[in-house]
Coordinates of C-alpha atoms and ligand atoms in Angstrom, one line a residue:
X1 CA 34.6 -120.2 68.5
X2 CA 37.9 -121.3 67.1
X3 CA 38.9 -121.2 63.4
X4 CA 37.2 -124.1 61.7
X5 CA 40.2 -124.6 59.5
X6 CA 42.3 -125.5 62.5
X7 CA 39.9 -127.7 64.4
X8 CA 36.7 -129.6 64.5
X9 CA 34.3 -128.4 67.1
X10 CA 32.3 -131.0 69.0
X11 CA 28.8 -130.3 70.2
X12 CA 26.3 -132.3 72.3
X13 CA 22.5 -132.5 72.4
X14 CA 20.8 -129.9 74.6
X15 CA 18.4 -131.8 76.8
X16 CA 16.8 -130.7 80.1
X17 CA 18.8 -127.6 80.3
X18 CA 22.3 -129.1 79.7
X19 CA 24.5 -130.4 77.0
X20 CA 24.3 -134.2 77.0
X21 CA 26.6 -136.5 74.9
X22 CA 24.9 -139.2 72.9
X23 CA 24.5 -142.5 74.8
X24 CA 25.4 -144.5 71.7
X25 CA 28.5 -142.3 71.1
X26 CA 27.3 -141.9 67.5
X27 CA 28.2 -138.6 65.9
X28 CA 27.9 -137.0 62.5
X29 CA 29.9 -134.3 60.8
X30 CA 28.9 -131.1 59.3
X31 CA 30.8 -129.3 56.5
X32 CA 31.4 -125.8 55.4
X33 CA 30.0 -125.9 51.9
X34 CA 32.4 -123.2 50.7
X35 CA 35.6 -124.9 51.8
X36 CA 34.3 -128.4 51.8
X37 CA 35.9 -128.9 55.3
X38 CA 34.4 -130.7 58.2
X39 CA 34.1 -128.0 60.9
X40 CA 31.9 -129.5 63.5
X41 CA 30.5 -132.8 64.7
X42 CA 27.3 -133.4 66.6
X43 CA 25.3 -136.4 68.0
X44 CA 23.3 -138.7 65.7
X45 CA 21.5 -140.9 68.2
X46 CA 17.8 -141.6 67.8
X47 CA 17.7 -143.0 71.3
X48 CA 18.3 -139.5 72.7
X49 CA 14.8 -138.5 71.6
X50 CA 13.2 -140.4 74.5
X51 CA 15.1 -138.3 77.1
X52 CA 14.3 -135.1 75.2
X53 CA 10.6 -135.9 75.1
X54 CA 10.6 -136.9 78.7
X55 CA 12.3 -133.6 79.7
X56 CA 9.8 -131.6 77.6
X57 CA 6.9 -133.5 79.2
X58 CA 8.2 -132.8 82.7
X59 CA 8.7 -129.1 81.9
X60 CA 5.2 -128.9 80.4
X61 CA 3.4 -130.6 83.2
X62 CA 5.3 -130.1 86.4
X63 CA 8.1 -127.6 86.0
X64 CA 8.1 -123.9 86.6
X65 CA 7.0 -123.3 83.0
X66 CA 3.7 -125.1 83.7
X67 CA 2.6 -122.5 86.2
X68 CA 4.5 -119.5 84.9
X69 CA 2.4 -116.4 84.0
X70 CA 2.2 -115.5 80.4
X71 CA 3.8 -112.2 81.2
X72 CA 6.8 -114.0 82.6
X73 CA 6.9 -116.3 79.5
X74 CA 7.0 -113.2 77.4
X75 CA 9.8 -111.7 79.5
X76 CA 11.9 -114.9 78.9
X77 CA 11.2 -114.8 75.2
X78 CA 12.4 -111.2 75.0
X79 CA 15.5 -112.0 77.0
X80 CA 16.3 -114.8 74.5
X81 CA 15.7 -112.4 71.6
X82 CA 18.0 -109.8 73.3
X83 CA 20.7 -112.5 73.7
X84 CA 20.5 -113.5 70.0
X85 CA 20.4 -109.8 68.9
X86 CA 23.5 -109.1 70.9
X87 CA 25.5 -111.7 69.0
X88 CA 23.6 -111.6 65.8
X89 CA 26.7 -111.3 63.7
X90 CA 28.4 -114.3 65.4
X91 CA 25.3 -116.4 64.7
X92 CA 25.3 -115.1 61.1
X93 CA 28.9 -116.2 60.6
X94 CA 28.0 -119.7 62.0
X95 CA 25.0 -120.0 59.7
X96 CA 27.0 -119.0 56.7
X97 CA 29.7 -121.5 57.7
X98 CA 27.2 -124.3 58.0
X99 CA 25.0 -123.7 54.9
X100 CA 27.0 -121.4 52.6
X101 CA 24.3 -118.7 52.4
X102 CA 25.8 -115.3 51.8
X103 CA 26.6 -113.3 54.9
X104 CA 24.4 -110.4 53.7
X105 CA 21.4 -112.7 54.0
X106 CA 22.3 -114.6 57.2
X107 CA 23.2 -111.2 58.9
X108 CA 19.8 -109.8 58.0
X109 CA 18.1 -113.0 59.2
X110 CA 19.9 -113.2 62.6
X111 CA 19.4 -109.5 63.2
X112 CA 15.6 -110.0 62.8
X113 CA 15.3 -113.0 65.1
X114 CA 14.6 -110.9 68.2
X115 CA 11.7 -109.1 66.4
X116 CA 10.0 -112.4 65.9
X117 CA 10.5 -113.4 69.6
X118 CA 9.4 -109.9 70.7
X119 CA 6.2 -110.0 68.6
X120 CA 5.2 -113.4 70.0
X121 CA 6.3 -112.4 73.5
X122 CA 3.8 -109.5 73.2
X123 CA 1.0 -111.9 72.2
X124 CA 1.7 -114.4 75.0
X125 CA -0.3 -112.6 77.6
X126 CA -3.2 -111.8 75.2
X127 CA -4.2 -115.4 74.7
X128 CA -7.6 -116.0 76.2
X129 CA -10.8 -117.8 75.7
X130 CA -14.3 -116.2 75.6
X131 CA -17.7 -116.4 77.1
X132 CA -20.3 -117.7 74.6
X133 CA -23.9 -116.5 74.8
X134 CA -26.0 -119.6 75.2
X135 CA -29.7 -119.9 74.1
X136 CA -30.6 -121.2 77.6
X137 CA -30.3 -118.8 80.5
X138 CA -29.5 -121.9 82.6
X139 CA -25.9 -122.1 81.3
X140 CA -22.7 -120.2 81.5
X141 CA -20.5 -121.4 78.6
X142 CA -16.9 -120.3 78.2
X143 CA -13.8 -121.4 76.4
X144 CA -10.2 -121.7 77.6
X145 CA -7.2 -121.7 75.3
X146 CA -4.8 -124.4 76.5
X147 CA -1.3 -125.2 75.1
X148 CA -1.3 -128.4 73.0
X149 CA 1.7 -129.8 75.0
X150 CA 5.1 -131.1 73.7
X151 CA 5.8 -130.0 70.2
X152 CA 8.2 -131.8 67.8
X153 CA 9.9 -129.2 65.7
X154 CA 11.8 -130.3 62.6
X155 CA 13.5 -127.7 60.3
X156 CA 15.6 -127.6 57.2
X157 CA 19.0 -126.2 56.4
X158 CA 18.3 -123.2 54.3
X159 CA 17.5 -120.8 57.1
X160 CA 18.0 -122.7 60.3
X161 CA 17.7 -120.1 63.0
X162 CA 15.0 -118.1 61.2
X163 CA 12.8 -121.0 60.5
X164 CA 13.3 -122.4 64.1
X165 CA 12.4 -119.0 65.6
X166 CA 9.3 -118.8 63.4
X167 CA 8.1 -122.0 65.2
X168 CA 9.5 -121.3 68.7
X169 CA 7.9 -117.9 68.9
X170 CA 4.3 -119.0 68.7
X171 CA 4.7 -122.3 70.5
X172 CA 6.5 -120.7 73.5
X173 CA 3.9 -117.9 73.6
X174 CA 1.2 -120.6 73.7
X175 CA 3.0 -122.3 76.7
X176 CA 4.2 -125.4 74.9
X177 CA 7.6 -127.1 75.2
X178 CA 9.7 -128.3 72.4
X179 CA 11.9 -131.1 71.1
X180 CA 13.8 -129.6 68.1
X181 CA 15.6 -131.4 65.4
X182 CA 17.7 -129.1 63.1
X183 CA 18.8 -130.3 59.7
X184 CA 21.8 -132.7 59.7
X185 CA 23.4 -130.2 57.3
X186 CA 23.1 -127.2 59.8
X187 CA 22.9 -128.6 63.3
X188 CA 25.0 -126.2 65.3
X189 CA 23.2 -122.9 65.7
X190 CA 20.0 -124.5 67.0
X191 CA 22.0 -126.1 69.8
X192 CA 23.5 -122.7 70.6
X193 CA 20.1 -121.1 70.6
X194 CA 18.9 -123.6 73.2
X195 CA 21.9 -122.8 75.3
X196 CA 21.1 -119.1 75.1
X197 CA 17.5 -119.9 76.2
X198 CA 18.9 -121.6 79.3
X199 CA 21.1 -118.6 80.0
X200 CA 18.1 -116.3 79.5
X201 CA 16.2 -118.1 82.3
X202 CA 14.1 -120.7 80.4
X203 CA 13.5 -123.6 82.8
X204 CA 15.2 -126.9 81.9
X205 CA 13.2 -129.0 79.4
X206 CA 11.3 -126.2 77.7
X207 CA 13.6 -126.2 74.6
X208 CA 15.5 -129.4 73.9
X209 CA 17.5 -129.9 70.8
X210 CA 18.5 -133.4 69.4
X211 CA 20.7 -133.4 66.3
X212 CA 21.0 -136.1 63.7
X213 CA 19.5 -137.4 60.5
X214 CA 16.3 -139.0 59.3
X215 CA 16.3 -141.6 62.1
X216 CA 16.2 -138.9 64.7
X217 CA 13.5 -137.1 62.8
X218 CA 11.5 -140.3 62.6
X219 CA 11.9 -141.0 66.3
X220 CA 10.3 -137.6 67.0
X221 CA 7.5 -137.8 64.5
X222 CA 6.5 -141.4 65.6
X223 CA 6.9 -140.7 69.4
X224 CA 3.7 -141.1 71.3
X225 CA 4.8 -138.4 73.7
X226 CA 4.7 -135.7 71.0
X227 CA 1.4 -133.8 71.0
X228 CA 2.0 -131.8 67.8
X229 CA 4.5 -131.8 65.0
X230 CA 5.6 -128.6 63.2
X231 CA 7.7 -129.4 60.2
X232 CA 9.4 -127.4 57.5
X233 CA 11.1 -129.2 54.7
X234 CA 10.5 -131.0 51.4
X235 CA 7.4 -132.9 50.2
X236 CA 9.0 -136.3 50.2
X237 CA 10.1 -136.0 53.8
X238 CA 6.7 -134.5 54.7
X239 CA 5.0 -137.7 53.5
X240 CA 7.1 -139.7 56.0
X241 CA 6.3 -137.2 58.7
X242 CA 2.6 -137.3 57.9
X243 CA 2.5 -141.2 57.9
X244 CA 4.3 -141.4 61.2
X245 CA 2.0 -138.8 62.7
X246 CA -1.0 -140.7 61.4
X247 CA -0.1 -143.7 63.6
X248 CA -0.5 -141.6 66.7
X249 CA -3.1 -139.2 65.2
X250 CA -0.6 -136.4 66.0
X251 CA -1.7 -133.2 64.3
X252 CA 0.8 -131.5 62.0
X253 CA 1.8 -128.1 60.6
X254 CA 3.6 -128.7 57.3
X255 CA 5.6 -125.9 55.6
X256 CA 6.8 -127.4 52.4
X257 CA 8.3 -126.6 49.0
X258 CA 7.1 -124.6 46.1
X259 CA 7.3 -123.9 42.4
X260 CA 6.3 -120.3 42.7
X261 CA 5.4 -118.3 39.5
X262 CA 6.5 -114.8 38.8
X263 CA 4.0 -113.2 36.4
X264 CA 5.2 -110.2 34.4
X265 CA 2.8 -108.1 32.4
X266 CA 3.7 -105.8 29.6
X267 CA 3.3 -102.5 31.4
X268 CA 6.3 -102.8 33.8
X269 CA 9.7 -101.2 34.0
X270 CA 12.0 -103.9 32.7
X271 CA 14.8 -102.9 35.1
X272 CA 12.6 -103.2 38.2
X273 CA 11.2 -106.5 37.0
X274 CA 14.7 -107.9 36.3
X275 CA 15.7 -107.1 39.9
X276 CA 12.5 -108.8 41.1
X277 CA 13.2 -111.9 39.1
X278 CA 16.8 -112.0 40.2
X279 CA 15.9 -111.6 43.9
X280 CA 13.3 -114.3 43.5
X281 CA 15.6 -117.0 42.2
X282 CA 19.3 -116.2 42.7
X283 CA 19.1 -114.8 46.2
X284 CA 20.1 -117.7 48.6
X285 CA 21.3 -119.5 45.5
X286 CA 17.7 -120.5 44.9
X287 CA 17.7 -122.4 48.1
X288 CA 14.5 -120.8 49.4
X289 CA 11.1 -122.3 49.6
X290 CA 9.5 -119.3 47.9
X291 CA 12.0 -119.2 45.0
X292 CA 10.3 -117.6 42.1
X293 CA 11.4 -120.4 39.8
X294 CA 8.8 -120.2 37.0
X295 CA 8.6 -116.9 35.2
X296 CA 5.7 -116.1 32.8
X297 CA 6.6 -113.0 30.8
X298 CA 4.2 -111.2 28.5
X299 CA 5.3 -112.0 25.0
X300 CA 5.7 -108.3 23.9
X301 CA 8.5 -107.7 26.4
X302 CA 9.8 -111.3 26.9
X303 CA 12.9 -110.9 24.7
X304 CA 14.0 -107.7 26.4
X305 CA 13.4 -109.1 30.0
X306 CA 15.1 -112.4 29.2
X307 CA 18.2 -110.6 27.8
X308 CA 18.4 -108.4 30.9
X309 CA 18.0 -111.4 33.3
X310 CA 20.7 -113.4 31.4
X311 CA 23.1 -110.4 31.4
X312 CA 22.6 -109.9 35.2
X313 CA 22.9 -113.6 35.9
X314 CA 26.2 -113.7 34.1
X315 CA 27.5 -110.7 36.0
X316 CA 26.5 -111.9 39.5
X317 CA 29.4 -112.1 41.9
X318 CA 29.9 -115.7 43.0
X319 CA 32.4 -116.6 45.8
X320 CA 33.1 -116.8 49.5
X321 CA 29.7 -116.4 51.1
X322 CA 31.3 -114.8 54.2
X323 CA 32.5 -111.9 51.9
X324 CA 29.9 -109.1 52.0
X325 CA 30.5 -108.4 48.3
X326 CA 29.4 -111.9 47.3
X327 CA 26.0 -112.1 45.7
X328 CA 25.6 -115.8 45.3
X329 CA 27.1 -118.6 47.3
X330 CA 27.4 -122.4 46.8
X331 CA 24.8 -125.1 47.1
X332 CA 24.6 -126.3 50.7
X333 CA 25.8 -129.8 50.0
X334 CA 27.2 -132.1 47.2
X335 CA 23.9 -133.9 47.1
X336 CA 22.1 -130.6 46.5
X337 CA 24.5 -129.6 43.7
X338 CA 24.1 -132.9 42.1
X339 CA 20.3 -132.7 42.2
X340 CA 20.4 -129.2 40.6
X341 CA 22.6 -130.4 37.8
X342 CA 20.6 -133.5 37.3
X343 CA 17.4 -131.5 36.9
X344 CA 19.0 -129.2 34.4
X345 CA 20.1 -132.3 32.4
X346 CA 16.6 -133.7 32.5
X347 CA 15.3 -130.3 31.2
X348 CA 17.8 -130.5 28.3
X349 CA 16.7 -134.0 27.4
X350 CA 13.1 -132.7 27.4
X351 CA 14.0 -130.0 24.8
X352 CA 14.8 -127.0 26.9
X353 CA 17.5 -124.5 26.0
X354 CA 19.9 -123.3 28.7
X355 CA 20.2 -119.6 28.0
X356 CA 22.9 -119.2 30.6
X357 CA 24.5 -121.3 33.3
X358 CA 23.6 -124.9 33.7
X359 CA 27.1 -125.9 34.8
X360 CA 29.4 -125.8 37.9
X361 CA 31.3 -122.5 37.8
X362 CA 34.5 -123.4 36.0
X363 CA 36.7 -121.2 38.3
X364 CA 35.1 -121.8 41.7
X365 CA 34.2 -125.5 41.1
X366 CA 32.9 -127.3 44.2
X367 CA 29.3 -126.6 44.9
X368 CA 29.0 -123.5 42.8
X369 CA 26.3 -124.0 40.2
X370 CA 26.2 -121.0 37.8
X371 CA 23.0 -118.9 37.9
X372 CA 20.9 -120.6 35.3
X373 CA 18.1 -119.4 33.0
X374 CA 16.2 -122.0 31.0
X375 CA 13.9 -121.2 28.0
X376 CA 12.0 -123.4 25.5
X377 CA 10.0 -125.0 28.3
X378 CA 6.3 -125.4 29.0
X379 CA 4.2 -126.4 32.0
X380 CA 4.8 -130.0 30.9
X381 CA 8.5 -129.8 31.4
X382 CA 9.8 -131.5 34.6
X383 CA 11.8 -128.5 35.6
X384 CA 8.6 -126.4 35.5
X385 CA 6.7 -128.9 37.6
X386 CA 9.3 -129.9 40.3
X387 CA 11.1 -127.9 42.9
X388 CA 14.8 -127.6 42.1
X389 CA 15.9 -125.7 45.2
X390 CA 18.7 -124.1 43.3
X391 CA 19.6 -121.1 41.1
X392 CA 17.5 -122.2 38.1
X393 CA 14.9 -119.9 36.5
X394 CA 12.5 -121.5 33.9
X395 CA 11.0 -118.8 31.6
X396 CA 7.9 -119.0 29.6
X397 CA 5.7 -116.4 27.8
X398 CA 2.0 -115.7 27.7
X399 CA -0.5 -113.5 25.8
X400 CA -3.4 -112.7 28.1
X401 CA -4.4 -112.6 31.7
X402 CA -6.7 -115.6 31.8
X403 CA -4.1 -117.7 30.1
X404 CA -1.4 -116.8 32.6
X405 CA -3.7 -117.4 35.6
X406 CA -4.3 -120.9 34.3
X407 CA -0.6 -121.5 33.7
X408 CA 0.3 -120.2 37.2
X409 CA -2.3 -122.3 38.9
X410 CA -1.4 -125.4 36.9
X411 CA 1.0 -126.7 39.6
X412 CA 0.9 -129.2 42.4
X413 CA 2.3 -126.5 44.7
X414 CA 0.8 -123.3 46.0
X415 CA 3.3 -121.5 48.2
X416 CA 3.7 -118.1 46.7
X417 CA 3.6 -115.9 43.6
X418 CA 4.8 -112.6 42.3
X419 CA 2.8 -110.3 40.0
X420 CA 4.4 -107.4 38.2
X421 CA 2.1 -104.8 36.7
X422 CA 1.2 -101.1 37.1
X423 CA -2.5 -101.8 36.5
X424 CA -4.0 -101.8 40.0
X425 CA -7.2 -103.6 39.1
X426 CA -5.4 -106.3 37.2
X427 CA -2.9 -106.7 40.1
X428 CA -5.7 -107.5 42.6
X429 CA -7.8 -109.5 40.2
X430 CA -4.8 -111.8 39.5
X431 CA -3.9 -112.0 43.2
X432 CA -7.4 -113.1 44.0
X433 CA -7.3 -115.8 41.2
X434 CA -4.0 -117.4 42.3
X435 CA -4.2 -120.5 44.4
X436 CA -1.2 -119.8 46.7
X437 CA -0.5 -118.8 50.3
X438 CA 1.3 -115.5 49.6
X439 CA 1.1 -113.1 46.7
X440 CA 3.6 -110.3 46.2
X441 CA 2.7 -107.4 43.9
X442 CA 5.6 -105.5 42.4
X443 CA 7.9 -107.1 45.0
X444 CA 9.1 -110.5 46.0
X445 CA 10.3 -112.5 49.0
X446 CA 9.3 -110.2 51.9
X447 CA 8.2 -111.7 55.2
X448 CA 7.3 -110.4 58.6
X449 CA 6.6 -111.8 62.1
X450 CA 3.0 -110.6 62.0
X451 CA 2.2 -112.0 58.6
X452 CA 1.0 -115.6 58.3
X453 CA 3.2 -117.7 56.1
X454 CA 2.3 -121.0 54.6
X455 CA 1.2 -122.8 51.5
X456 CA -1.8 -124.3 49.8
X457 CA -2.0 -127.6 48.0
X458 CA 1.3 -129.7 48.2
X459 CA 3.1 -126.7 49.7
X460 CA 1.6 -127.7 53.1
X461 CA -0.9 -126.7 55.7
X462 CA -0.9 -124.5 58.8
X463 CA 0.9 -121.2 59.2
X464 CA 4.1 -119.9 60.6
X465 CA 4.0 -116.3 61.9
X466 CA 1.2 -114.0 62.6
X467 CA -1.5 -114.5 65.3
X468 CA -2.7 -117.5 63.3
X469 CA 0.5 -119.4 64.0
X470 CA -0.3 -119.5 67.7
X471 CA -3.6 -121.2 67.0
X472 CA -1.6 -124.2 65.8
X473 CA -0.2 -124.6 69.3
X474 CA -3.5 -124.1 71.3
X475 CA -6.5 -126.3 71.9
X476 CA -9.9 -124.8 72.7
X477 CA -11.5 -126.2 75.8
X478 CA -15.2 -125.6 76.3
X479 CA -16.7 -125.4 79.8
X480 CA -20.5 -125.7 80.4
X481 CA -21.7 -124.5 83.8
X482 CA -25.3 -125.3 84.9
X483 CA -26.5 -122.4 86.9
X484 CA -30.2 -123.1 87.7
X485 CA -30.0 -126.4 89.7
X486 CA -33.1 -127.7 87.8
X487 CA -33.3 -131.4 87.1
X488 CA -32.8 -132.1 83.4
X489 CA -34.2 -134.9 81.2
X490 CA -31.3 -137.4 81.2
X491 CA -32.4 -138.8 77.8
X492 CA -32.4 -135.6 75.8
X493 CA -29.4 -133.8 74.5
X494 CA -29.3 -130.0 74.6
Ligands
LIG501 P1 14.2 -132.2 54.0 O1 12.8 -132.5 53.8 O2 15.2 -133.0 53.3 O3 14.6 -132.1 55.5 C1 13.9 -131.3 56.5 C2 14.1 -131.9 57.8 O4 13.5 -133.2 58.0 C3 15.6 -132.1 58.2 O5 15.8 -131.7 59.5 C4 15.8 -133.6 58.0 O6 16.9 -134.1 58.7 C5 14.5 -134.1 58.5 N1 14.1 -135.4 58.1 C6 14.6 -136.2 57.1 N2 14.0 -137.4 57.0 C7 13.1 -137.4 58.0 C8 12.1 -138.4 58.5 N3 12.0 -139.5 57.9 N4 11.3 -138.0 59.5 C9 11.4 -136.8 60.1 N5 12.3 -135.9 59.7 C10 13.1 -136.2 58.7 O7 14.3 -130.7 53.5 P2 15.7 -129.9 53.3 O8 16.4 -130.4 52.1 O9 16.4 -129.8 54.6 O10 15.1 -128.4 53.0 C11 14.6 -128.1 51.7 C12 13.1 -128.2 51.6 O11 12.5 -127.4 52.6 C13 12.6 -127.6 50.3 O12 11.6 -128.4 49.8 C14 12.1 -126.3 50.7 O13 11.1 -125.8 49.8 C15 11.5 -126.6 52.0 N6 11.3 -125.3 52.8 C16 10.1 -124.9 53.1 C17 9.9 -123.7 53.8 C18 8.5 -123.2 54.1 O14 8.3 -122.4 55.0 N7 7.4 -123.6 53.3 C19 11.0 -123.0 54.2 C20 12.2 -123.4 53.9 C21 12.4 -124.6 53.2

């Protein structure tokens, strides 16, 4: 990989086991959000989707993948994981270059990719149907678990390789093949992952990657050759995806945004809670689906906690995301920065007070929005209702448990929540009452390969990770076998 400052790298789609230039010749550029420089260009050609779907279909139906044992599938997945682990740091550098996330986080993510593939590799050969006891002795009834087929995979820019691996792990374990579209903001590493898969021994056509923007995404979601769509991204895009899928009755997994509450009771250590709030919203510059962007703090400790959070926000080290000392990087794009600033402005006009931040960093400029804490808001304020996807924490107070449960659940979203308390009964009571897919107690933003991840309400449906994720890529086939040879009444069911 040459220095991006000196040159613009050119990449092609990865289709049927090889890099293929776009037939139309259309390309798009990708920028380093820290330097603002174009560092790579990739195809942007919706017509390429047909070839990718055809390759995935061939691989699924007739290629070596179609008849490969699950043990062998698992071996290939582990080999891919090993390959990614070997060069995890190189992939981390590329992710940081493409989306501006701090290297500490991208390093941790790329180092973990192999564990996700290992986990699902281990599950691949344990997928099986079952024999069902039937009331009639005349029948043997059993089920088979069969892969759904060709999966359209669309992922966002905030954690490109991690979110892609969350989807590839279960779908490959199930025996499916994939047509992947990474975000137009972060297209490169997915192409390189597909190349690594080819080198690891995956047959051509099992993993295809087509880069580009919304038109390429739409070509995948509306394609009649796609059997399942798994999408991670924003709610507005998800509505396009769901509409397109509806025309072909294609089933979907949708992992969408959130407006996740952090609930802080009055019995906590203010320092620990400050760390928790910080990690929930300023890590990844707030560009994480589980951002703990609404804080409800018990009124007896609110002043102290807010003062601590503001002080920490003001002392965070902003700068070059590839410097390990940096704690917060830039927004991933100009459009993202503009949206963050616009939402802060809307909050101001609705009566909110910006306790700190709310502006582009005066020294760094560019896409660096200062870590922002907003007070004087309520559940009616737009910034408390809508996802910002930036480093903006909206803080409110509460008096009692029932009140805060109501406030936390009063949201269109239901992705995640944090509860901070040392009262064990209260912690579990509140966890049970929250209408969200993941609850963290005295912690925030931890994930694992074996733990299902996904939201309720407008945060989506279906799961990434855990055994449950594999179910999304399997169909259950039922086989009835008549054993007796008796003649049955043709006009009676049962
Ligand atoms: P986005 O919705 O703008 O884009 C997601 C993907 O969809 C991209 O690859 C994009 O190119 C593609 N796309 C755009 N238009 C399309 C269309 N018409 N048809 C098909 N595909 C299309 O999201 P983003 O800005 O890249 O990512 C941020 C969003 O992702 C946030 O809302 C965040 O909360 C969400 N997210 C969710 C999770 C989760 O697991 N729940 C994880 C990370 C991010």
